[in-house]
Every structure is written in C-alpha cells, then in structure tokens.
Coordinates of N, CA and C in Angstrom, one line a residue:
M1 N 166.2 173.5 102.4 CA 167.1 172.3 102.6 C 166.8 171.4 103.3
K2 N 166.4 171.6 104.5 CA 165.6 170.7 105.6 C 164.8 169.9 105.2
L3 N 163.9 170.6 104.5 CA 162.6 169.8 103.9 C 162.9 169.1 103.0
G4 N 164.0 169.3 101.8 CA 164.3 168.2 101.0 C 164.8 167.0 101.4
W5 N 165.6 167.5 102.6 CA 166.4 166.3 103.0 C 165.5 165.3 103.6
V6 N 164.4 165.7 104.4 CA 163.2 164.9 104.9 C 162.6 164.3 103.7
M7 N 162.1 165.3 103.0 CA 161.4 164.4 101.7 C 162.4 163.3 100.8
G8 N 163.4 163.7 101.0 CA 164.4 162.6 100.3 C 164.6 161.3 101.2
G9 N 164.7 161.8 102.2 CA 164.8 160.5 103.4 C 163.5 159.6 103.2
L10 N 162.4 160.3 103.4 CA 161.3 159.6 103.2 C 161.1 158.6 101.8
W11 N 161.5 159.6 101.0 CA 161.3 158.8 99.6 C 162.5 157.4 99.6
S12 N 163.4 157.7 100.2 CA 164.5 156.5 100.4 C 163.8 155.3 101.2
M13 N 163.1 155.6 102.2 CA 162.6 154.6 102.8 C 161.3 154.0 102.3
A14 N 160.8 154.7 101.5 CA 159.7 154.2 100.9 C 160.0 153.0 99.9
T15 N 161.4 153.2 99.2 CA 161.6 152.7 98.3 C 162.1 151.4 98.6
L16 N 162.7 151.5 99.7 CA 163.2 150.1 100.6 C 162.0 149.4 100.9
A17 N 161.1 150.2 101.4 CA 159.9 149.2 102.1 C 159.4 148.7 101.0
A18 N 159.5 149.3 99.6 CA 158.8 148.6 98.7 C 159.4 147.2 98.0
E19 N 160.9 147.1 98.2 CA 161.7 145.8 97.9 C 161.0 144.6 98.6
P20 N 160.8 143.5 97.9 CA 160.2 142.3 98.6 C 161.2 141.8 99.6
S21 N 161.1 140.8 100.4 CA 162.0 139.9 101.3 C 162.0 138.7 100.7
T22 N 160.8 138.5 100.0 CA 160.3 136.9 99.7 C 159.5 136.9 98.4
L23 N 159.9 136.3 97.6 CA 159.3 136.1 96.2 C 158.3 134.7 96.3
S24 N 157.4 134.6 95.6 CA 156.6 133.4 95.1 C 157.1 132.9 93.9
I25 N 157.4 131.7 94.1 CA 158.0 131.0 93.1 C 157.2 129.6 92.4
Y26 N 156.7 129.8 91.4 CA 155.8 128.5 90.9 C 156.7 127.7 90.1
S27 N 156.3 126.5 90.4 CA 157.2 125.6 89.3 C 156.1 124.5 88.9
V28 N 157.0 123.6 87.9 CA 156.0 122.4 87.2 C 157.1 121.4 87.1
E29 N 156.8 120.2 87.6 CA 157.9 119.2 87.4 C 157.8 118.6 86.0
Y30 N 159.5 118.8 85.9 CA 160.1 119.2 84.3 C 161.5 118.6 84.6
P31 N 161.7 117.1 84.8 CA 163.0 116.5 84.9 C 163.9 117.1 83.7
P32 N 165.1 117.2 83.9 CA 165.9 117.3 85.4 C 165.7 118.8 85.8
L33 N 165.1 119.8 85.1 CA 165.2 120.9 85.9 C 164.4 121.1 87.0
V34 N 162.9 120.3 87.1 CA 162.5 120.4 88.4 C 161.9 118.9 88.7
L35 N 162.6 118.6 90.0 CA 162.1 116.9 90.2 C 161.5 117.0 91.6
K36 N 160.4 116.5 91.7 CA 159.8 116.1 92.9 C 159.8 114.9 93.5
G37 N 160.5 114.7 94.9 CA 160.5 113.5 95.6 C 159.4 113.0 96.2
E38 N 159.3 111.8 96.8 CA 158.3 111.2 97.3 C 157.6 112.2 98.5
S39 N 158.5 112.9 99.4 CA 158.0 113.7 100.4 C 157.5 115.0 99.8
G40 N 157.7 115.2 98.5 CA 157.1 116.5 97.9 C 158.5 117.6 97.9
K41 N 159.6 117.1 98.4 CA 160.9 117.9 98.2 C 161.2 118.1 96.6
L42 N 161.6 119.5 96.6 CA 161.9 119.6 95.1 C 163.4 119.7 95.1
S43 N 163.9 119.1 93.7 CA 165.7 119.3 93.2 C 165.5 119.5 91.8
G44 N 166.4 119.4 91.1 CA 166.7 119.9 89.8 C 167.8 120.9 89.6
I45 N 168.1 120.9 88.3 CA 168.7 122.4 87.8 C 168.3 123.3 88.3
A46 N 167.0 123.9 87.7 CA 166.5 125.1 88.1 C 166.2 125.4 89.5
V47 N 165.8 124.3 90.0 CA 165.7 124.8 91.4 C 166.9 124.8 92.2
E48 N 167.9 124.2 92.0 CA 169.2 124.6 92.7 C 169.6 126.0 92.3
A49 N 169.9 126.4 90.8 CA 170.0 127.8 90.4 C 169.3 128.7 90.8
V50 N 168.0 128.6 90.9 CA 167.1 129.5 91.6 C 167.3 129.7 92.9
A51 N 167.7 128.5 93.7 CA 167.7 128.8 95.1 C 169.0 129.6 95.6
Q52 N 170.2 129.3 94.7 CA 171.5 129.9 94.9 C 171.4 131.4 94.4
A53 N 170.8 131.7 93.4 CA 170.5 132.8 92.7 C 169.6 133.9 94.0
L54 N 168.7 133.3 94.6 CA 167.7 134.1 95.6 C 168.6 134.4 96.9
Q55 N 169.4 133.3 97.2 CA 170.6 133.4 98.7 C 171.2 134.7 98.3
L56 N 172.2 134.4 96.9 CA 172.9 135.9 96.7 C 172.3 137.2 96.7
A57 N 171.3 137.0 96.0 CA 170.3 138.4 96.0 C 169.6 138.8 97.3
G58 N 169.6 138.0 98.4 CA 169.2 138.2 99.8 C 167.8 137.9 99.8
L59 N 167.2 137.2 99.1 CA 165.6 137.1 99.0 C 165.1 135.7 99.5
G60 N 164.0 135.7 100.2 CA 163.6 134.3 100.5 C 162.8 133.8 99.5
V61 N 162.0 132.8 99.9 CA 161.1 132.1 98.8 C 159.7 131.4 99.2
R62 N 158.8 131.7 98.6 CA 157.3 130.5 99.2 C 157.4 129.8 97.6
M63 N 156.9 128.6 97.9 CA 156.5 128.1 96.6 C 155.1 127.5 96.7
P64 N 154.2 128.3 96.3 CA 152.7 127.8 96.3 C 152.7 126.6 95.3
E65 N 151.5 125.7 95.4 CA 151.4 124.9 94.4 C 150.0 124.9 93.9
I66 N 149.8 125.4 92.5 CA 148.6 125.7 91.8 C 149.2 125.0 90.3
P67 N 147.6 124.6 89.8 CA 148.3 124.2 88.2 C 149.0 125.4 87.4
W68 N 149.8 124.9 86.5 CA 150.9 125.6 86.0 C 150.2 126.7 84.9
K69 N 149.2 126.3 84.3 CA 148.7 127.4 83.6 C 148.2 128.5 84.4
R70 N 147.6 128.4 85.3 CA 147.0 129.3 86.4 C 148.3 129.9 86.9
A71 N 149.3 129.5 87.2 CA 150.5 130.0 87.6 C 151.2 131.2 86.8
Q72 N 151.2 130.7 85.6 CA 151.5 131.6 84.4 C 150.5 132.9 84.7
M73 N 149.4 132.7 84.5 CA 148.3 133.9 84.7 C 148.7 134.8 86.2
Q74 N 149.0 134.1 87.0 CA 149.2 134.6 88.6 C 150.4 135.4 88.5
V75 N 151.2 135.2 87.8 CA 152.5 135.8 87.8 C 152.6 137.0 86.9
Q76 N 151.7 137.0 86.1 CA 151.4 138.4 85.4 C 150.8 139.3 86.1
Q77 N 149.8 138.8 87.4 CA 149.2 139.9 88.2 C 149.9 140.4 89.3
D78 N 150.7 139.3 90.1 CA 151.4 139.7 91.4 C 152.9 140.0 91.0
A79 N 153.0 141.4 91.6 CA 154.7 141.9 91.4 C 155.6 140.8 91.8
D80 N 155.7 140.6 92.8 CA 156.7 139.4 93.5 C 156.3 138.3 93.5
S81 N 156.4 137.6 92.1 CA 156.2 136.3 91.8 C 156.7 135.8 90.7
C82 N 157.3 134.7 90.3 CA 158.2 134.0 89.3 C 157.7 132.6 89.0
L83 N 158.1 132.3 87.8 CA 158.1 130.9 87.5 C 159.4 130.2 86.9
M84 N 159.3 129.1 87.2 CA 160.5 128.3 87.0 C 160.3 126.8 86.7
P85 N 160.7 126.2 85.7 CA 161.6 126.7 84.5 C 160.5 127.1 83.6
F86 N 161.0 128.0 82.8 CA 160.2 128.8 82.0 C 160.7 128.8 80.5
T87 N 160.3 128.7 79.2 CA 161.1 128.8 78.2 C 160.7 130.2 77.5
R88 N 161.8 131.1 77.2 CA 161.6 132.2 76.4 C 161.1 132.0 75.1
S89 N 160.0 133.0 74.7 CA 159.7 132.4 73.2 C 159.0 133.7 72.9
P90 N 159.2 134.3 71.4 CA 158.4 135.5 70.8 C 157.0 135.7 71.7
E91 N 156.4 134.9 71.6 CA 155.0 135.0 72.4 C 154.9 135.3 73.6
R92 N 155.9 135.1 74.5 CA 155.8 135.2 75.8 C 156.8 136.3 76.0
E93 N 157.6 136.9 75.2 CA 158.6 138.1 75.5 C 158.0 139.2 76.2
K94 N 157.0 139.8 76.0 CA 156.3 141.1 76.5 C 155.6 140.5 77.6
M95 N 155.3 139.3 78.2 CA 154.4 139.1 79.2 C 155.2 139.0 80.6
Y96 N 156.7 139.0 80.6 CA 157.4 138.5 81.8 C 158.7 139.4 81.6
R97 N 159.2 139.4 82.8 CA 160.8 139.9 83.3 C 161.8 138.6 83.2
W98 N 162.5 138.5 82.1 CA 163.2 137.3 81.9 C 164.6 137.7 82.8
V99 N 164.6 137.3 84.1 CA 165.5 137.7 85.2 C 166.7 136.7 84.9
G100 N 166.6 135.5 84.9 CA 167.6 134.5 84.9 C 167.7 133.4 84.0
L101 N 168.6 133.5 83.4 CA 169.1 132.4 82.3 C 169.5 131.3 83.0
V102 N 168.7 130.1 83.1 CA 169.3 128.5 83.8 C 169.8 127.9 83.0
M103 N 169.3 127.7 81.6 CA 170.2 127.0 80.6 C 169.7 126.9 79.0
E104 N 170.8 126.7 78.2 CA 170.1 126.5 76.8 C 169.8 125.2 76.5
S105 N 168.7 125.0 75.8 CA 168.6 123.6 75.1 C 167.9 124.0 73.8
N106 N 167.4 122.7 72.9 CA 166.7 122.8 71.7 C 165.4 122.0 72.3
Q107 N 164.6 122.6 71.4 CA 162.9 122.0 71.4 C 163.0 120.9 70.2
S108 N 162.9 119.6 70.5 CA 163.3 118.6 69.3 C 161.9 117.7 69.4
L109 N 161.9 117.1 68.4 CA 160.9 115.8 68.0 C 161.5 114.5 68.2
F110 N 161.3 113.9 69.1 CA 161.7 112.5 69.2 C 160.8 111.5 68.8
I111 N 161.3 110.3 68.2 CA 160.6 109.3 67.5 C 161.1 107.8 68.0
N112 N 160.1 106.9 67.9 CA 160.6 105.3 68.4 C 161.4 105.2 67.1
S113 N 162.8 104.5 67.3 CA 163.7 104.2 66.1 C 163.2 102.8 65.4
H114 N 162.1 102.1 66.1 CA 161.7 100.8 65.5 C 160.3 101.2 64.7
H115 N 160.0 102.4 64.6 CA 158.7 102.6 63.7 C 159.1 103.8 62.7
P116 N 158.3 103.5 61.4 CA 158.7 104.1 60.1 C 158.2 105.7 60.3
V117 N 158.8 106.3 61.1 CA 158.7 107.7 61.0 C 159.5 108.7 60.6
V118 N 159.5 109.3 59.6 CA 160.6 110.1 59.1 C 159.9 111.8 59.1
L119 N 161.1 112.4 59.6 CA 160.9 113.7 59.9 C 161.8 114.7 59.2
N120 N 161.4 115.0 58.2 CA 162.7 116.2 57.7 C 162.3 117.6 57.8
S121 N 161.1 117.9 58.4 CA 160.8 119.3 58.8 C 159.4 119.3 59.6
L122 N 159.0 120.2 60.1 CA 158.1 120.5 61.2 C 156.6 119.9 60.3
D123 N 156.9 120.1 58.9 CA 155.6 119.8 58.5 C 155.3 118.4 58.2
D124 N 156.3 117.4 58.4 CA 156.5 116.2 58.3 C 155.6 115.6 59.5
A125 N 155.5 116.5 60.4 CA 155.0 115.8 61.9 C 153.4 116.1 61.7
K126 N 153.0 116.9 60.8 CA 151.4 116.9 60.6 C 150.8 115.6 60.5
G127 N 149.4 115.3 61.1 CA 148.8 114.1 61.0 C 149.5 112.7 61.9
K128 N 150.7 113.0 62.4 CA 151.3 112.2 63.2 C 150.6 112.1 64.9
R129 N 150.7 111.1 65.6 CA 150.2 111.1 66.8 C 151.2 111.7 67.9
I130 N 151.1 112.8 68.1 CA 152.1 113.6 69.0 C 151.9 113.9 70.3
V131 N 152.7 113.7 71.0 CA 152.6 113.8 72.5 C 153.4 115.1 73.1
V132 N 152.9 115.8 74.1 CA 153.8 117.2 74.4 C 153.1 117.3 76.0
L133 N 154.2 117.8 77.1 CA 153.6 118.1 78.5 C 152.7 119.3 78.2
L134 N 151.6 119.1 79.2 CA 150.7 119.9 79.3 C 151.2 121.4 79.9
G135 N 151.0 122.3 79.2 CA 151.3 124.0 79.4 C 152.8 124.3 79.2
S136 N 153.3 123.6 78.0 CA 154.7 123.7 77.8 C 155.1 124.6 76.7
S137 N 155.9 125.2 76.3 CA 156.3 126.1 75.4 C 156.0 125.1 74.0
M138 N 156.4 124.0 74.2 CA 156.4 123.2 72.8 C 154.8 123.0 72.3
A139 N 154.2 122.9 73.3 CA 152.6 122.7 73.0 C 152.1 124.1 72.3
D140 N 152.6 125.2 73.0 CA 152.0 126.4 72.3 C 152.6 126.7 70.7
Y141 N 153.9 126.3 70.5 CA 154.7 126.5 69.2 C 154.1 125.6 68.2
L142 N 153.4 124.3 68.8 CA 152.9 123.3 67.7 C 151.5 124.0 67.3
K143 N 150.7 124.2 68.3 CA 149.3 124.9 68.2 C 149.6 126.2 67.3
K144 N 150.6 126.9 67.3 CA 150.6 128.0 66.4 C 151.0 127.7 65.0
N145 N 151.7 126.5 64.9 CA 151.9 126.0 63.7 C 150.8 125.0 63.0
N146 N 149.7 124.9 63.5 CA 148.4 124.3 63.3 C 148.6 122.7 63.3
I147 N 149.4 122.3 64.4 CA 149.6 120.7 64.3 C 149.2 120.2 65.5
A148 N 148.4 119.3 65.3 CA 147.8 118.6 66.3 C 148.4 117.8 67.2
Y149 N 148.0 117.8 68.5 CA 148.8 117.1 69.6 C 147.8 116.7 70.7
S150 N 148.5 115.7 71.6 CA 147.9 115.3 72.5 C 148.5 115.8 74.1
V151 N 148.2 116.2 74.9 CA 148.9 116.5 76.2 C 149.1 115.4 76.9
R152 N 150.0 115.5 78.0 CA 150.4 114.6 79.0 C 151.0 115.4 80.4
P153 N 150.6 114.7 81.6 CA 151.0 115.3 82.5 C 152.2 115.3 82.9
T154 N 153.0 114.2 82.6 CA 154.5 114.3 83.1 C 155.2 113.8 81.6
P155 N 156.9 114.1 81.5 CA 157.5 113.6 80.6 C 157.5 111.8 80.5
E156 N 157.3 111.2 81.8 CA 157.4 109.7 81.7 C 156.3 109.1 81.1
E157 N 155.4 109.8 81.4 CA 154.0 109.2 80.5 C 154.1 109.5 79.3
A158 N 154.7 110.6 78.5 CA 155.0 111.0 77.1 C 155.9 109.7 76.4
E159 N 157.1 109.4 77.2 CA 158.2 108.6 77.1 C 157.7 107.3 76.8
R160 N 157.0 106.8 77.8 CA 156.3 105.4 77.7 C 155.2 105.4 76.7
E161 N 154.6 106.3 76.3 CA 153.6 106.3 75.0 C 154.4 106.0 73.8
L162 N 155.5 106.8 73.9 CA 156.3 106.7 72.1 C 157.2 105.3 72.4
A163 N 157.6 105.0 73.3 CA 158.3 103.5 73.5 C 157.4 102.5 73.0
A164 N 156.1 102.4 73.6 CA 155.3 101.5 73.3 C 154.4 101.5 72.0
G165 N 154.7 102.6 71.2 CA 154.4 102.8 69.9 C 152.7 103.5 70.1
V166 N 152.3 103.8 71.4 CA 151.3 104.7 71.2 C 151.3 106.0 70.6
A167 N 152.1 106.8 70.6 CA 152.4 107.8 70.0 C 153.5 107.8 69.0
D168 N 153.3 108.8 67.9 CA 154.6 108.5 66.7 C 155.8 109.5 67.2
V169 N 155.3 110.6 67.8 CA 156.4 111.7 68.1 C 156.2 112.1 69.4
W170 N 157.4 112.6 70.0 CA 157.2 113.2 71.5 C 157.9 114.6 71.2
A171 N 157.0 115.8 71.3 CA 157.8 117.0 71.1 C 158.1 117.6 72.6
V172 N 159.5 117.8 72.6 CA 160.0 118.0 74.1 C 161.3 118.8 73.7
H173 N 162.1 119.4 75.0 CA 163.1 119.9 75.0 C 164.3 118.7 75.1
D174 N 165.1 118.7 74.3 CA 166.2 117.7 74.3 C 166.6 117.2 75.6
V175 N 166.8 118.2 76.5 CA 167.6 117.8 77.9 C 166.6 117.1 78.8
V176 N 165.3 117.6 78.6 CA 164.4 116.6 79.2 C 164.2 115.1 78.8
A177 N 164.2 115.0 77.5 CA 164.0 113.8 76.8 C 165.2 112.8 77.2
N178 N 166.4 113.4 76.8 CA 167.3 112.8 77.2 C 167.6 112.3 78.8
Y179 N 167.3 113.1 79.7 CA 167.5 112.7 81.1 C 166.0 111.8 81.3
T180 N 164.7 111.9 80.8 CA 163.8 110.8 80.9 C 164.2 109.5 80.5
I181 N 164.7 109.5 79.4 CA 164.8 108.1 78.8 C 166.1 107.2 79.6
K182 N 167.0 108.3 80.1 CA 168.0 107.4 80.8 C 167.2 106.8 82.2
Q183 N 166.5 107.9 82.8 CA 166.0 107.4 84.1 C 164.7 106.1 84.2
V184 N 164.1 106.3 82.8 CA 163.1 105.2 82.6 C 163.6 104.0 82.5
G185 N 165.0 104.1 81.7 CA 165.6 102.7 81.5 C 165.4 102.2 79.9
T186 N 164.7 102.8 79.2 CA 164.6 102.7 77.8 C 166.0 102.8 77.1
P187 N 166.1 101.5 76.5 CA 167.4 101.2 75.8 C 167.9 102.3 75.0
A188 N 169.2 102.7 75.1 CA 169.5 104.2 74.0 C 169.2 104.2 72.7
D189 N 169.0 102.9 72.4 CA 169.0 103.1 70.6 C 167.3 102.9 70.4
H190 N 166.5 102.9 71.2 CA 165.0 102.8 71.3 C 164.5 103.8 70.9
I191 N 164.8 105.1 71.3 CA 164.3 106.5 70.9 C 165.1 107.4 70.6
R192 N 164.9 108.3 69.5 CA 166.1 109.0 69.2 C 165.6 110.3 68.7
E193 N 166.1 111.6 68.8 CA 165.8 112.9 68.1 C 166.1 112.6 66.9
A194 N 164.8 112.8 66.3 CA 164.8 112.9 64.8 C 164.7 114.3 64.0
L195 N 164.5 115.4 65.0 CA 164.4 116.9 64.3 C 164.6 117.9 65.3
Q196 N 165.4 118.9 65.2 CA 165.6 120.0 66.3 C 164.8 121.1 65.5
V197 N 163.8 121.4 66.2 CA 162.7 122.6 66.0 C 163.3 124.0 66.1
Q198 N 163.8 124.1 67.4 CA 164.4 125.6 67.6 C 165.4 125.6 68.7
P199 N 166.2 126.4 68.9 CA 167.2 126.4 70.1 C 166.1 127.5 70.9
T200 N 166.3 126.8 72.4 CA 165.6 127.7 73.2 C 166.3 128.1 74.4
S201 N 166.0 129.1 75.2 CA 166.5 129.5 76.7 C 165.4 129.1 77.6
I202 N 166.1 128.6 78.7 CA 165.1 128.2 79.8 C 165.6 129.4 80.8
Y203 N 164.5 129.9 81.3 CA 164.8 130.9 82.2 C 164.0 130.9 83.7
M204 N 164.3 132.1 84.7 CA 163.6 131.9 85.5 C 162.8 133.5 85.3
A205 N 161.6 133.5 85.0 CA 160.9 134.4 84.4 C 159.7 134.9 85.7
C206 N 159.5 136.5 85.7 CA 158.9 136.9 86.6 C 158.0 138.0 86.4
S207 N 157.2 138.7 87.0 CA 156.3 139.6 86.7 C 156.9 140.7 86.1
L208 N 155.9 141.4 85.1 CA 156.5 142.7 84.6 C 156.3 143.8 85.7
K209 N 155.3 143.6 87.0 CA 155.3 144.7 87.8 C 156.4 144.5 88.8
M210 N 157.1 143.7 88.8 CA 158.5 143.5 89.5 C 159.3 144.7 89.6
S211 N 159.7 145.5 90.6 CA 160.8 146.5 90.6 C 161.8 146.4 89.9
D212 N 162.5 147.3 89.4 CA 163.8 147.2 88.7 C 164.8 146.8 89.6
A213 N 164.8 147.3 90.9 CA 165.7 146.7 91.6 C 165.7 145.5 92.0
T214 N 165.0 145.0 92.1 CA 164.6 143.4 92.7 C 165.1 142.7 91.5
A215 N 164.7 143.2 89.9 CA 165.1 142.3 88.7 C 166.6 142.4 88.5
L216 N 167.1 143.6 89.0 CA 168.5 143.7 88.6 C 169.4 142.9 89.6
K217 N 168.9 142.5 90.8 CA 169.6 141.7 91.7 C 169.6 140.8 91.1
L218 N 168.5 140.0 91.0 CA 168.2 138.5 90.4 C 169.0 138.6 89.3
N219 N 169.2 139.5 88.5 CA 169.7 139.2 86.8 C 171.5 139.2 87.5
R220 N 172.2 140.1 88.2 CA 173.2 139.9 89.1 C 173.4 138.6 89.4
A221 N 172.5 138.0 90.3 CA 172.9 136.9 90.9 C 173.1 135.8 90.0
F222 N 172.2 135.8 88.8 CA 172.5 134.5 88.0 C 173.5 134.6 87.3
Q223 N 174.2 136.1 86.8 CA 175.3 136.3 86.1 C 176.5 135.8 87.0
Q224 N 176.0 136.0 88.1 CA 177.7 135.4 89.3 C 177.5 134.3 89.2
L225 N 176.4 133.3 89.2 CA 176.3 131.7 89.3 C 177.2 131.4 87.9
R226 N 176.6 131.9 86.7 CA 177.5 131.8 85.5 C 179.0 132.0 85.4
E227 N 179.4 133.1 85.9 CA 180.8 133.5 86.0 C 181.6 132.7 86.7
S228 N 181.3 132.4 88.0 CA 181.8 131.5 88.7 C 181.8 130.0 88.4
G229 N 181.1 129.7 87.5 CA 181.3 128.2 87.0 C 180.3 127.2 87.9
K230 N 179.4 127.9 88.9 CA 178.5 127.0 89.8 C 177.3 126.8 89.0
L231 N 177.0 127.4 88.1 CA 175.5 127.0 87.1 C 176.1 125.8 86.4
E232 N 177.1 126.0 85.7 CA 177.5 124.8 84.8 C 177.8 123.4 85.6
K233 N 178.4 123.6 87.4 CA 178.5 122.2 88.0 C 176.9 121.9 88.1
I234 N 176.1 122.7 88.4 CA 174.7 122.2 88.7 C 174.1 121.3 87.8
V235 N 174.3 121.6 86.5 CA 173.9 121.3 85.1 C 174.6 119.8 85.1
A236 N 175.9 119.7 85.1 CA 176.7 118.7 85.1 C 175.9 117.6 86.1
K237 N 175.8 118.2 87.3 CA 175.5 117.0 88.3 C 174.2 116.2 87.9
Y238 N 173.2 116.9 87.2 CA 171.9 116.1 86.9 C 172.4 115.4 85.5
M239 N 173.1 116.0 84.6 CA 173.2 115.3 83.3 C 174.4 114.5 83.1
K240 N 175.0 114.0 84.0 CA 176.2 113.1 83.6 C 175.7 111.7 83.6

C-alpha cells in the first residue's frame, strides 16, 4: 500500500510538472481579429479573447514573431503552442486541436460595384484577377478548387487593389472585409459582397501534442467567455 501511495504521488507530481505555465501563441495581422499598432502592440477581437481565456485558464503567454506559414508548421511540432486567428476547415481538421472558438464568419468574394463582374457561383471567379491574403484559409480553398489567385501581405493592400480596379475579386472573410473597408474610408457603396462561399469558424488552434488537461482548461475558458457575454462584447467593440 505504501509503495502504491508513493508511486501514485510521483505520478501526480509528474503530471503536474508536464503542464505548461506559458504557451507560445503565433499570430498574423488580420484586422479586426489581430491589429498591430505602431509600437508593435497587438489588439483585436482574437487578441482580447485569447488573452482573457489564458487568464481564466491560469496560463501565461509568449508571442514569437515568425512568418505565418512557418508558424503553422511550428505549432504542429511544439506541444505548448497555438495559432490565432485560425480558420477551421476539413483540410486542417486533423492537424490541430481546436480549443477555442473566437467567432463565426463567412468566406466571401467581394467586388468593385463599378466594374461589370458577375459572380453567381465560385466557378464564375475563374479567369478573374483575384487577390487573397498570404497564408489564409481562403487561399487554400481557392487552390483546392483550381482557381488562380495572387497573394497580398495585408487586407489593406488587397482592398486598395480592388477599389482601384487592379483586382476583380477580393476573397476574404466578411468580417475582415467590412472592417477594412470602413477603416480605409472607401465609400460604402463602392465595394460589395458578391458571393458567400461558405460559413467558417475562426479559432485559437493548438498543437495536437498539447496535453488533454491544458486543452480542456482552454476550452472551458472560451466557453465561460461565451456564456458570460464577454466574448460578444469584445466582438461588438471592434465591429460597431
């Protein structure tokens, strides 16, 4: 009995020791989910939601800065690391642990209202000059459907090209497009959503190697944010 008690105690200590106190969170500038200020300080819907969830879960955070594509591969290797914001998709489903739902949105195709582009289906986009954010799930989706596109480093650059007529179509999350159009100051009737491609869920996604205990803590923290109404208030703060 004594040996069993000692072994049980050692096992409990080892389990506790394996739990991280700090997570590495990788992000990409994606207004209004992630905004980067002039001093490099981050804000936005996903930033505030994740910060509050980590606090509820009793976890600290590191925010290394590496290219977004590399970050996605890094999280697949490191146990205590996550991505935000990250779109959940069938292609990505088995590659990450989807621990925290930040918000729902639509992947959509936006056009310049003053140009004769008609989009009744995704196939209508073929042959058009399409711009999309580098490393985004929308780029993956277009590639899967054999639709050519050009990548841009920021939503603002993609929006400007569409507004100027350099691009025919902007493939993007509706929440990102609506926020960017408003911030840039483009007239409300100049750019419009022409086609909703598919509904999506934007998450904090973590490594498959993350322990069940840590993933459960994070999942419960996000659930608490939703049930308390705090997550809704964060979204409203940036979308008003």
